[in-house]
Amino acid sequence: MFDTKYDVIVVGAGHAGCEAAAAAANLGSKTLLVTMNLQNVAQMSCNPAMGGIAKGQIVREIDALGGYSGIVSDRSAIQYKMLNLSKGPAMWSPRVQSDRALFTLEWRSLLEQTKLLDFYQEMIVDLIVENNQAIGVITSLGVKIYGQTVVLTNGTFLNGLIHIGEKNFGGGRAGEKASTGLTARLENLGFISGRMKTGTPPRVDGRSLDYNKMTEQPGDESPSKFSFSDATSPLKSQRSCYITHTNLEVHDILRQGFDRSPMFNGAIQSSGPRYCPSIEDKINRFSEKSQHQIFVEPEGWNTVEVYVNGFSTSLPDEIQYKALKSVKGFENVKFFRPGYAIEYDYFPPTQLFHSLETKLIENLFFAGQINGTTGYEEAGAQGIMAGINAHLKHKEETPFVLGREEAYIGVLIDDLILKGTEEPYRMFTSRAEYRTLLRQDNADERLTPKSYALGLASEERLKKVEEKTKKRGALVSYLKKTSFPLRAAQELLKNKKEAPISQTDKYAKLLSRPNITRKDFSTFEPLQDYLTTEAMNDTIFEQAEIEIKYAGYIEKEKRNADKLKRLENIRIPRNFNFDELASLSFEAKEKLNKIRPDTLAQASRISGINPSDISVLLVSMGR
């Protein structure tokens, strides 16, 4: 069966593995996707959602490159929201609530329609390595499968250990066994490994909840979608989520189980996700808070199962149940299953090149949580890049690497390779120095031409981007050259309580005002006639507005980026008191006090130190 040598072998069919396999096969590599259970392809192990702050930008970038995460997210969505609309466009982030079962089915369907992609279900326990080159894998049944390149995307399965209270047992996910053998083999090859921890909340029966006691969270009135392609359409109907809160009674009940919590009794010693802490960790770290938000999220269109976001826990199951019953709306709750924590092996990503190929073993690539990241979106981003570069490797072509100024994906990988991570890495907009340039709306313009040059994005995709870019440029030019009707503008400014004008000016000048948006021009007939005649849709108008309104911010951002490059010679005094800087984040103070960097350049490369933290240090040092 495996007499033929594959071009790319992908181990693991999570979000990273699926994107890697699809990318390699679509580029023309004969690809094999090996996983322990083909029924759980792209399983949403934790929350049933895609996107969110910075993560939504990543999904858009994966789609712009020709990946499938955006398409699958659209086809399985039950709710769509654009987050952070009250802030600037650099912060706008799309998010969908997903149908968990449908998400897996859609991924499986797309993969099965992918030419040159084969599947095999079995555990991979060993690598075949000759002359420091990976040339294949060995299954638990002893089957040897040979390939030009190997991509490992093992997620939480490498020596996975599940914790519920004082009980623990091997597993990579609830109901699934852990993967063994590979960590020891990689360590024998010279790789350094570590342990990380993540957790998940209980799943409950939605029929047992009282939603009248909660605050409804509907989707957007006019939902958009992730994919830039025509393969998907916006939602026509949506399901609501709900918000409730913990209380002091809940906190007291949870504290009763702290002595049996693996988080506090020493059973778990590995690092967990700082930005998604367990409920017991939140109560312990933020003891002054009387309540914490709980997001009540449906698991799909046709199921009563509910995901209790914000209540991740590894406390004993009876404590979980008793505490949750004291949450408003959960008085009669019934569990589908309790929450749990899971520990797993990872390999510090400083052992990789920017192509995600390992430095020790040629032709071997790592992607996803094996590199210390957390989140479906971060995994998918690494997966598509590893799949592309595995294909390019066996073709003996130059690796495909994105810069920090080109994509959030570039920021993600650069952070991992140069800074490493000692805790599960999650992407935030604050990690990107060029986030005004790396918006969710322009991911196609930034990345589709690059992907088309590789042979991954279709010509149809490229033409669509080129048409959009051309139309936006024409609209910006029109707005800068064309004068608005004076009377309509005066009426608008009066209604907005803005400074009045006595003579007409260009549309761009009016649009540059902070409180004036493109939607305010709906009564300006000459402009509306132009938009209709030239078939300008609202997406194009939105981008034109951003380009005009935020031109100064973009230029300022470029200058700030140049300043950051000159930090090598700025030294930090050994006795510098970081705690006195109120504007520094709690995490920044913690990391700076621990590592005590000698220069601002060193500080800027510490995981968790953001550009805004460096700016605070620059100001405090009088630079």
Coordinates of C-alpha atoms in Angstrom, one line a residue:
M1 CA 0.0 0.0 0.0
F2 CA 2.8 2.4 0.8
D3 CA 5.3 1.4 -1.9
T4 CA 5.0 4.9 -3.3
K5 CA 7.1 7.6 -1.6
Y6 CA 5.0 10.6 -0.7
D7 CA 6.2 14.2 -1.2
V8 CA 4.7 15.3 2.1
I9 CA 3.5 13.3 5.1
V10 CA 1.4 15.2 7.6
V11 CA 1.0 13.7 11.1
G12 CA -2.2 14.8 12.9
A13 CA -5.5 16.1 11.5
G14 CA -6.2 19.0 13.8
H15 CA -6.4 22.6 12.5
A16 CA -2.7 22.7 11.7
G17 CA -2.6 19.3 10.1
C18 CA -5.6 19.9 7.9
E19 CA -4.3 23.2 6.6
A20 CA -0.8 21.7 6.0
A21 CA -2.2 18.8 4.1
A22 CA -4.5 20.9 2.0
A23 CA -1.8 23.4 1.1
A24 CA 0.8 20.8 0.1
A25 CA -1.7 18.8 -2.0
N26 CA -3.2 21.8 -3.7
L27 CA 0.3 23.0 -4.6
G28 CA 0.9 19.6 -6.4
S29 CA 2.6 17.5 -3.8
K30 CA 1.5 13.9 -3.3
T31 CA 0.4 14.1 0.3
L32 CA -0.6 11.7 3.1
L33 CA -2.6 12.8 6.1
V34 CA -2.1 10.4 9.0
T35 CA -4.2 10.7 12.2
M36 CA -5.4 8.5 15.1
N37 CA -9.1 9.0 14.3
L38 CA -10.4 10.1 11.0
Q39 CA -13.8 10.8 12.5
N40 CA -12.3 13.7 14.4
V41 CA -10.7 15.7 11.6
A42 CA -10.3 19.4 12.6
Q43 CA -12.1 18.7 15.9
M44 CA -12.9 21.8 17.9
S45 CA -11.4 20.5 21.1
C46 CA -12.4 23.5 23.2
N47 CA -14.7 26.4 22.3
P48 CA -17.0 26.1 19.2
A49 CA -15.8 29.4 17.6
M50 CA -13.4 30.8 15.1
G51 CA -11.8 34.2 15.1
G52 CA -11.9 36.9 17.7
I53 CA -9.3 39.6 18.6
A54 CA -6.4 39.2 16.2
K55 CA -7.4 35.6 15.6
G56 CA -10.0 36.8 13.1
Q57 CA -7.3 38.6 11.1
I58 CA -5.4 35.3 11.0
V59 CA -8.4 33.4 9.6
R60 CA -8.8 36.1 6.9
E61 CA -5.0 35.7 6.1
I62 CA -5.3 31.9 5.9
D63 CA -8.2 32.4 3.5
A64 CA -6.3 35.0 1.5
L65 CA -3.5 32.5 1.1
G66 CA -5.9 29.8 -0.3
G67 CA -6.4 27.9 2.9
Y68 CA -9.7 26.4 4.0
S69 CA -10.3 27.7 7.6
G70 CA -12.3 30.7 6.4
I71 CA -14.5 28.7 4.1
V72 CA -15.2 26.1 6.7
S73 CA -15.9 28.7 9.3
D74 CA -18.5 30.4 7.1
R75 CA -20.2 27.2 6.2
S76 CA -20.5 26.0 9.8
A77 CA -21.3 29.4 11.4
I78 CA -24.3 29.9 13.6
Q79 CA -23.5 33.5 14.5
Y80 CA -21.3 36.2 13.2
K81 CA -19.9 39.3 15.0
M82 CA -17.4 41.9 14.2
L83 CA -15.7 42.7 17.4
N84 CA -14.2 46.1 18.6
L85 CA -16.2 48.3 16.2
S86 CA -16.1 51.1 18.7
K87 CA -12.3 51.2 18.2
G88 CA -10.1 51.9 15.2
P89 CA -10.1 49.6 12.2
A90 CA -6.8 48.0 13.2
M91 CA -8.8 46.5 16.1
W92 CA -11.8 45.2 14.2
S93 CA -11.9 41.4 14.4
P94 CA -14.4 39.0 12.9
R95 CA -15.6 36.1 15.0
V96 CA -18.1 33.3 14.3
Q97 CA -19.9 30.9 16.7
S98 CA -19.6 27.5 15.0
D99 CA -21.6 24.3 14.8
R100 CA -19.0 21.9 16.2
A101 CA -20.2 18.8 14.3
L102 CA -20.7 20.7 11.0
F103 CA -17.3 22.2 11.3
T104 CA -15.6 18.8 11.3
L105 CA -17.9 17.5 8.5
E106 CA -17.1 20.5 6.2
W107 CA -13.4 20.1 6.8
R108 CA -13.6 16.4 6.0
S109 CA -15.6 17.1 2.9
L110 CA -13.1 19.7 1.6
L111 CA -10.1 17.4 2.3
E112 CA -11.7 14.4 0.5
Q113 CA -12.3 16.6 -2.5
T114 CA -8.6 17.6 -2.6
K115 CA -6.6 15.8 -5.3
L116 CA -3.3 14.2 -4.5
L117 CA -4.3 13.8 -0.8
D118 CA -4.5 10.4 0.8
F119 CA -5.6 9.4 4.3
Y120 CA -4.6 6.8 6.8
Q121 CA -5.8 6.2 10.4
E122 CA -3.1 5.0 12.8
M123 CA -0.8 6.4 15.5
I124 CA 2.7 7.5 14.4
V125 CA 5.2 6.4 17.0
D126 CA 8.6 6.9 15.3
L127 CA 10.4 8.8 12.6
I128 CA 12.7 7.3 9.9
V129 CA 15.8 9.5 9.9
E130 CA 18.9 9.0 7.8
N131 CA 21.9 11.4 7.7
N132 CA 20.0 13.9 9.8
Q133 CA 17.2 13.9 7.3
A134 CA 13.6 12.8 7.9
I135 CA 12.6 10.3 5.3
G136 CA 9.4 8.8 6.7
V137 CA 7.4 7.7 9.7
I138 CA 6.6 4.4 11.5
T139 CA 3.1 3.5 12.7
S140 CA 2.1 1.7 15.9
L141 CA 1.7 -1.5 13.8
G142 CA 5.2 -1.2 12.5
V143 CA 4.2 0.1 9.1
K144 CA 6.9 2.2 7.5
I145 CA 5.7 5.1 5.3
Y146 CA 8.4 7.0 3.3
G147 CA 8.2 10.6 2.3
Q148 CA 10.4 13.5 1.1
T149 CA 9.2 15.7 4.0
V150 CA 7.4 15.2 7.3
V151 CA 5.1 17.7 9.1
L152 CA 4.3 17.0 12.8
T153 CA 1.1 18.6 14.1
N154 CA 0.4 16.5 17.2
G155 CA -1.5 19.1 19.2
T156 CA -2.2 18.1 22.8
F157 CA -1.8 14.4 22.1
L158 CA 2.0 14.0 22.8
N159 CA 2.0 12.1 26.1
G160 CA -1.3 13.9 27.0
L161 CA -2.4 13.6 30.6
I162 CA -6.0 14.6 31.6
H163 CA -6.7 15.9 35.1
I164 CA -10.1 16.1 36.9
G165 CA -9.5 16.9 40.6
E166 CA -7.2 14.3 42.0
K167 CA -7.9 11.9 39.1
N168 CA -5.7 11.8 36.1
F169 CA -5.4 9.5 33.1
G170 CA -3.7 9.5 29.7
G171 CA -5.5 11.1 26.8
G172 CA -5.1 13.7 24.1
R173 CA -8.7 14.8 24.3
A174 CA -11.8 13.6 26.2
G175 CA -12.5 10.1 25.1
E176 CA -9.3 9.7 23.0
K177 CA -6.0 8.2 23.9
A178 CA -2.7 10.0 24.0
S179 CA 0.1 9.7 21.4
T180 CA 3.3 8.0 22.8
G181 CA 6.7 7.3 21.4
L182 CA 7.4 10.4 19.4
T183 CA 8.6 12.7 22.2
A184 CA 11.3 10.1 23.3
R185 CA 12.4 9.7 19.7
L186 CA 12.7 13.5 19.1
E187 CA 14.6 13.9 22.4
N188 CA 17.0 11.1 21.3
L189 CA 17.6 13.1 18.1
G190 CA 18.6 16.1 20.3
F191 CA 15.4 18.1 20.6
I192 CA 14.5 19.9 23.8
S193 CA 11.0 19.3 25.0
G194 CA 8.8 20.8 27.6
R195 CA 5.3 20.5 29.1
M196 CA 2.3 22.8 28.8
K197 CA -1.2 22.8 30.1
T198 CA -4.5 23.9 28.8
G199 CA -8.1 23.4 30.0
T200 CA -11.7 23.2 29.0
P201 CA -15.0 23.9 30.7
P202 CA -18.0 21.7 31.3
R203 CA -20.5 21.0 28.5
V204 CA -24.1 21.2 29.8
D205 CA -27.6 20.5 28.6
G206 CA -29.2 23.7 27.3
R207 CA -32.6 22.5 28.2
S208 CA -31.7 22.8 31.9
L209 CA -30.8 26.5 31.7
D210 CA -33.0 29.5 32.3
Y211 CA -32.0 32.0 29.6
N212 CA -34.5 34.6 31.0
K213 CA -32.0 35.2 33.8
M214 CA -29.2 35.9 31.3
T215 CA -28.3 38.7 28.9
E216 CA -28.8 37.8 25.3
Q217 CA -25.9 38.3 22.9
P218 CA -27.3 38.2 19.3
G219 CA -25.1 38.3 16.2
D220 CA -24.6 41.3 13.9
E221 CA -27.7 42.7 12.2
S222 CA -26.0 42.6 8.8
P223 CA -23.5 39.7 9.2
S224 CA -20.4 39.5 6.9
K225 CA -18.3 36.4 6.5
F226 CA -14.6 35.3 6.7
S227 CA -13.8 34.1 3.2
F228 CA -13.0 36.6 0.4
S229 CA -14.1 34.0 -2.1
D230 CA -17.5 33.4 -3.6
A231 CA -17.6 29.9 -2.1
T232 CA -19.6 31.1 0.9
S233 CA -22.4 33.5 1.8
P234 CA -23.3 35.5 4.9
L235 CA -25.7 34.0 7.4
K236 CA -29.4 34.6 6.9
S237 CA -30.4 33.4 10.4
Q238 CA -28.4 33.2 13.6
R239 CA -28.4 31.7 17.1
S240 CA -27.8 33.9 20.1
C241 CA -25.3 33.5 22.8
Y242 CA -25.9 34.6 26.4
I243 CA -23.9 36.2 29.3
T244 CA -24.2 35.5 33.0
H245 CA -21.8 35.9 35.9
T246 CA -20.3 34.0 38.8
N247 CA -20.8 35.4 42.3
L248 CA -19.2 35.2 45.7
E249 CA -21.2 32.1 46.6
V250 CA -19.8 30.4 43.5
H251 CA -16.3 31.5 44.4
D252 CA -16.6 30.1 48.0
I253 CA -17.9 26.7 46.6
L254 CA -15.0 26.5 44.2
R255 CA -12.4 27.3 47.0
Q256 CA -13.7 24.2 48.8
G257 CA -12.0 22.1 46.2
F258 CA -8.7 24.0 45.9
D259 CA -6.9 21.4 48.1
R260 CA -7.9 18.7 45.5
S261 CA -7.2 20.9 42.5
P262 CA -4.3 19.7 40.4
M263 CA -3.6 23.4 39.8
F264 CA -2.7 23.9 43.5
N265 CA -1.7 20.6 44.9
G266 CA 1.3 20.1 42.6
A267 CA -0.2 17.6 40.2
I268 CA 0.1 20.1 37.4
Q269 CA 3.4 22.0 37.3
S270 CA 3.4 23.0 33.6
S271 CA 2.5 26.5 32.3
G272 CA -1.1 27.2 31.3
P273 CA -2.6 29.8 29.0
R274 CA -2.2 33.2 30.7
Y275 CA -5.0 34.7 28.6
C276 CA -7.5 32.0 29.2
P277 CA -7.1 31.0 32.8
S278 CA -9.2 28.5 34.6
I279 CA -12.0 29.7 36.9
E280 CA -10.1 28.6 40.0
D281 CA -7.0 30.5 38.7
K282 CA -9.1 33.6 38.1
I283 CA -10.5 33.4 41.7
N284 CA -7.1 32.9 43.2
R285 CA -5.3 35.6 41.2
F286 CA -8.1 38.2 41.2
S287 CA -9.5 37.6 44.7
E288 CA -10.8 41.2 44.9
K289 CA -13.3 40.6 42.1
S290 CA -16.8 39.6 43.2
Q291 CA -17.8 38.1 39.8
H292 CA -16.5 36.9 36.5
Q293 CA -18.3 36.7 33.1
I294 CA -19.6 33.5 31.8
F295 CA -20.5 33.2 28.1
V296 CA -23.1 30.6 27.3
E297 CA -22.5 29.4 23.8
P298 CA -24.6 26.9 21.8
E299 CA -22.6 24.0 20.2
G300 CA -24.6 24.0 17.0
W301 CA -27.9 24.4 15.1
N302 CA -29.5 21.1 16.1
T303 CA -28.1 20.3 19.5
V304 CA -28.9 21.2 23.1
E305 CA -25.3 21.0 24.1
V306 CA -23.9 24.2 25.5
Y307 CA -20.3 25.4 26.0
V308 CA -19.7 27.3 29.3
N309 CA -17.1 29.7 28.1
G310 CA -15.2 31.3 31.1
F311 CA -15.6 28.4 33.4
S312 CA -12.6 26.3 32.3
T313 CA -11.7 24.1 35.3
S314 CA -9.9 21.0 36.5
L315 CA -11.6 20.9 39.9
P316 CA -13.3 17.7 41.1
D317 CA -16.4 17.1 39.1
E318 CA -18.8 17.3 42.1
I319 CA -17.3 20.8 43.0
Q320 CA -17.7 21.9 39.4
Y321 CA -21.4 20.9 39.4
K322 CA -22.2 22.4 42.8
A323 CA -20.6 25.7 42.0
L324 CA -22.2 26.0 38.5
K325 CA -25.6 25.4 40.1
S326 CA -25.1 28.7 42.0
V327 CA -24.6 30.7 38.8
K328 CA -27.7 32.7 37.7
G329 CA -29.6 30.7 35.1
F330 CA -27.8 27.5 36.0
E331 CA -29.8 26.5 39.1
N332 CA -31.1 23.3 37.4
V333 CA -28.1 22.6 35.3
K334 CA -27.3 19.1 33.9
F335 CA -23.8 18.2 32.8
F336 CA -23.0 16.5 29.6
R337 CA -19.4 16.2 30.9
P338 CA -17.2 18.0 33.4
G339 CA -14.3 20.3 32.5
Y340 CA -10.8 19.1 32.7
A341 CA -7.1 20.2 32.3
I342 CA -4.7 18.5 30.0
E343 CA -0.9 18.5 30.1
Y344 CA 1.1 17.7 26.9
D345 CA 4.6 17.8 25.4
Y346 CA 5.7 20.6 23.2
F347 CA 9.1 21.6 21.7
P348 CA 10.3 25.2 22.2
P349 CA 10.0 26.8 18.7
T350 CA 13.5 28.4 18.9
Q351 CA 14.6 25.0 17.5
L352 CA 13.0 25.9 14.1
F353 CA 13.8 28.1 11.1
H354 CA 11.2 30.7 10.0
S355 CA 10.0 28.1 7.4
L356 CA 9.0 25.9 10.4
E357 CA 11.6 23.3 9.4
T358 CA 13.6 22.1 12.3
K359 CA 17.2 23.1 12.6
L360 CA 18.4 19.7 13.8
I361 CA 16.7 17.4 11.2
E362 CA 16.3 18.4 7.6
N363 CA 12.9 17.9 5.9
L364 CA 11.1 17.8 9.3
F365 CA 8.6 20.5 10.1
F366 CA 6.6 21.3 13.2
A367 CA 3.3 23.2 13.3
G368 CA 0.6 24.0 15.9
Q369 CA 0.6 23.3 19.6
I370 CA 3.8 21.2 19.3
N371 CA 5.4 24.7 19.0
G372 CA 3.8 26.0 22.2
T373 CA 0.9 27.9 20.7
T374 CA -2.8 27.9 21.8
G375 CA -5.8 28.4 19.6
Y376 CA -7.2 26.9 16.4
E377 CA -6.3 30.0 14.4
E378 CA -2.6 30.1 15.4
A379 CA -2.4 26.4 14.6
G380 CA -4.0 26.7 11.2
A381 CA -1.7 29.6 10.3
Q382 CA 1.4 27.5 11.1
G383 CA -0.2 24.6 9.3
I384 CA -0.6 26.3 6.0
M385 CA 2.9 27.8 6.2
A386 CA 4.4 24.4 7.1
G387 CA 2.5 22.7 4.2
I388 CA 3.6 25.3 1.7
N389 CA 7.3 25.1 2.9
A390 CA 7.3 21.3 3.0
H391 CA 6.1 21.4 -0.7
L392 CA 8.8 24.0 -1.6
K393 CA 11.5 21.9 0.3
H394 CA 11.0 18.8 -1.7
K395 CA 10.9 20.9 -4.9
E396 CA 14.2 22.5 -3.7
E397 CA 12.7 26.0 -3.9
T398 CA 13.2 29.0 -1.7
P399 CA 11.1 28.9 1.6
F400 CA 8.0 31.1 1.8
V401 CA 8.4 33.4 4.8
L402 CA 6.1 36.3 5.7
G403 CA 7.5 39.4 7.5
R404 CA 6.1 41.1 10.5
E405 CA 5.0 44.0 8.3
E406 CA 3.2 41.7 5.9
A407 CA 0.9 39.5 8.1
Y408 CA -0.1 38.5 11.6
I409 CA 1.1 35.1 10.5
G410 CA 4.5 36.7 10.0
V411 CA 4.3 38.2 13.5
L412 CA 3.2 34.8 15.0
I413 CA 6.1 32.8 13.5
D414 CA 8.7 35.5 14.1
D415 CA 7.7 35.7 17.7
L416 CA 7.9 31.9 18.1
I417 CA 11.3 31.6 16.4
L418 CA 13.1 34.6 17.9
K419 CA 11.5 34.8 21.3
G420 CA 10.3 31.3 22.0
T421 CA 7.6 30.8 24.5
E422 CA 7.4 29.4 28.0
E423 CA 3.6 29.5 28.1
P424 CA 0.9 28.8 25.5
Y425 CA 1.3 31.6 22.9
R426 CA -1.8 33.5 21.8
M427 CA -2.0 36.2 19.2
F428 CA -3.1 39.7 20.1
T429 CA -3.3 42.9 18.0
S430 CA -0.8 44.4 20.4
R431 CA 1.8 42.0 19.3
A432 CA 1.8 43.5 15.8
E433 CA 3.8 46.7 15.4
Y434 CA 2.2 47.3 12.0
R435 CA -1.4 46.4 13.0
T436 CA -2.9 49.4 11.1
L437 CA -1.5 47.9 8.0
L438 CA -2.5 44.4 8.9
R439 CA -6.2 44.8 9.0
Q440 CA -8.8 42.1 8.6
D441 CA -10.3 43.9 5.6
N442 CA -7.1 44.0 3.4
A443 CA -5.7 40.5 4.0
D444 CA -6.6 39.5 0.4
E445 CA -4.7 42.5 -1.0
R446 CA -1.6 41.7 1.2
L447 CA -1.4 38.0 0.6
T448 CA -3.4 36.7 -2.3
P449 CA -0.8 37.9 -4.9
K450 CA 1.9 36.2 -3.0
S451 CA -0.1 33.0 -2.8
Y452 CA -0.9 33.2 -6.5
A453 CA 2.8 33.4 -7.3
L454 CA 3.3 30.2 -5.3
G455 CA 0.5 28.5 -7.2
L456 CA -1.9 28.1 -4.3
A457 CA -4.4 30.9 -4.7
S458 CA -6.4 30.7 -7.9
E459 CA -6.3 33.1 -10.8
E460 CA -10.0 33.9 -10.1
R461 CA -9.0 34.9 -6.6
L462 CA -6.2 37.2 -7.9
K463 CA -8.5 38.9 -10.4
K464 CA -11.1 39.6 -7.7
V465 CA -8.4 41.2 -5.6
E466 CA -7.1 43.2 -8.5
E467 CA -10.6 44.5 -9.3
K468 CA -11.2 45.4 -5.7
T469 CA -7.9 47.3 -5.4
K470 CA -8.5 49.1 -8.7
K471 CA -12.0 50.2 -7.6
R472 CA -10.8 51.4 -4.2
G473 CA -8.0 53.4 -5.8
A474 CA -10.5 55.0 -8.1
L475 CA -12.9 55.8 -5.3
V476 CA -10.1 57.4 -3.1
S477 CA -9.1 59.5 -6.1
Y478 CA -12.7 60.6 -6.7
L479 CA -13.1 61.5 -3.0
K480 CA -9.9 63.6 -3.1
K481 CA -10.8 65.4 -6.3
T482 CA -14.5 65.9 -6.1
S483 CA -16.3 68.6 -4.1
F484 CA -19.3 67.8 -1.9
P485 CA -22.6 69.6 -2.2
L486 CA -22.4 72.5 0.3
R487 CA -26.0 72.6 1.5
A488 CA -26.1 68.8 2.3
A489 CA -22.7 69.1 4.1
Q490 CA -23.9 72.0 6.2
E491 CA -27.0 70.1 7.2
L492 CA -24.9 67.1 8.1
L493 CA -22.5 69.1 10.2
K494 CA -25.3 70.8 12.0
N495 CA -27.0 67.5 12.9
K496 CA -23.6 66.1 14.1
K497 CA -22.9 69.3 16.1
E498 CA -19.7 69.7 14.2
A499 CA -17.9 72.9 13.3
P500 CA -19.8 74.6 10.5
I501 CA -18.4 75.4 7.0
S502 CA -19.1 78.3 4.7
Q503 CA -17.8 76.9 1.4
T504 CA -17.5 73.6 -0.2
D505 CA -14.4 71.4 -0.2
K506 CA -13.4 67.9 -1.3
Y507 CA -15.1 64.8 0.1
A508 CA -11.9 63.5 1.5
K509 CA -11.5 66.6 3.7
L510 CA -14.9 66.1 5.1
L511 CA -14.4 62.4 5.6
S512 CA -11.2 63.1 7.5
R513 CA -13.2 64.5 10.4
P514 CA -13.3 61.9 13.3
N515 CA -17.1 62.0 13.7
I516 CA -18.0 61.8 10.0
T517 CA -18.2 58.4 8.4
R518 CA -19.1 57.1 4.9
K519 CA -22.6 56.3 6.1
D520 CA -23.2 60.0 6.7
F521 CA -23.0 60.5 2.9
S522 CA -26.1 58.5 2.2
T523 CA -28.0 61.6 1.3
F524 CA -25.3 63.1 -0.9
E525 CA -26.8 62.3 -4.3
P526 CA -23.8 63.0 -6.6
L527 CA -21.7 60.6 -4.6
Q528 CA -24.4 57.9 -4.4
D529 CA -24.9 58.2 -8.2
Y530 CA -21.1 57.7 -8.7
L531 CA -21.1 54.7 -6.3
T532 CA -24.0 53.1 -8.1
T533 CA -22.6 53.8 -11.6
E534 CA -19.2 52.4 -10.8
A535 CA -20.6 49.4 -8.8
M536 CA -18.8 50.3 -5.7
N537 CA -19.9 48.2 -2.8
D538 CA -19.7 49.1 0.9
T539 CA -16.6 47.0 1.5
I540 CA -14.7 49.1 -1.1
F541 CA -16.1 52.3 0.4
E542 CA -15.1 51.2 3.9
Q543 CA -11.5 50.6 2.8
A544 CA -11.4 54.0 1.0
E545 CA -12.6 55.6 4.2
I546 CA -9.9 53.9 6.2
E547 CA -7.2 54.9 3.8
I548 CA -8.3 58.6 3.9
K549 CA -9.2 58.9 7.6
Y550 CA -6.2 57.0 9.0
A551 CA -3.4 58.1 6.6
G552 CA -1.7 60.0 9.3
Y553 CA -1.8 57.1 11.8
I554 CA -0.3 54.8 9.2
E555 CA 2.6 57.1 8.5
K556 CA 3.2 57.6 12.2
E557 CA 3.2 53.8 12.7
K558 CA 5.9 53.4 10.0
R559 CA 8.1 56.0 11.8
N560 CA 7.6 54.2 15.2
A561 CA 8.7 50.9 13.5
D562 CA 11.9 52.6 12.4
K563 CA 12.5 53.8 16.0
L564 CA 12.2 50.2 17.3
K565 CA 15.1 49.2 15.0
R566 CA 17.5 51.5 16.8
L567 CA 17.1 50.0 20.3
E568 CA 20.3 47.9 20.3
N569 CA 22.4 50.7 21.8
I570 CA 20.0 51.9 24.4
R571 CA 20.9 50.3 27.7
I572 CA 18.6 49.8 30.7
P573 CA 20.3 50.5 34.1
R574 CA 20.7 47.4 36.2
N575 CA 18.7 48.9 39.1
F576 CA 15.9 50.2 36.9
N577 CA 12.6 50.0 38.8
F578 CA 10.0 48.7 36.3
D579 CA 7.3 48.6 39.0
E580 CA 7.2 52.4 39.2
L581 CA 5.9 52.6 35.6
A582 CA 2.1 52.6 35.9
S583 CA 1.6 52.4 32.2
L584 CA 3.4 49.1 31.9
S585 CA 1.2 46.0 31.8
F586 CA 1.3 43.6 34.7
E587 CA 2.8 41.0 32.4
A588 CA 5.5 43.3 31.2
K589 CA 6.6 44.1 34.7
E590 CA 6.6 40.4 35.6
K591 CA 8.7 39.5 32.6
L592 CA 11.1 42.5 32.9
N593 CA 11.7 41.9 36.6
K594 CA 12.4 38.2 35.9
I595 CA 14.7 38.5 32.9
R596 CA 16.3 41.9 33.6
P597 CA 17.3 42.7 30.0
D598 CA 20.4 44.9 29.4
T599 CA 19.1 46.8 26.4
L600 CA 15.7 47.8 25.0
A601 CA 16.4 45.6 22.0
Q602 CA 16.6 42.6 24.4
A603 CA 13.5 43.7 26.1
S604 CA 11.6 44.0 22.8
R605 CA 12.3 40.3 22.1
I606 CA 11.0 38.9 25.3
S607 CA 7.7 37.0 24.8
G608 CA 4.9 39.1 26.2
I609 CA 6.6 42.5 25.9
N610 CA 4.6 44.6 23.4
P611 CA 5.6 47.6 21.3
S612 CA 3.5 49.8 23.6
D613 CA 5.6 48.6 26.6
I614 CA 8.8 49.6 24.8
S615 CA 7.3 53.0 24.1
V616 CA 6.7 53.4 27.8
L617 CA 10.3 52.5 28.6
L618 CA 11.5 54.9 25.9
V619 CA 9.5 57.8 27.4
S620 CA 10.6 56.9 31.0
M621 CA 14.2 57.0 29.9
G622 CA 13.9 60.3 28.2
R623 CA 14.3 59.0 24.7

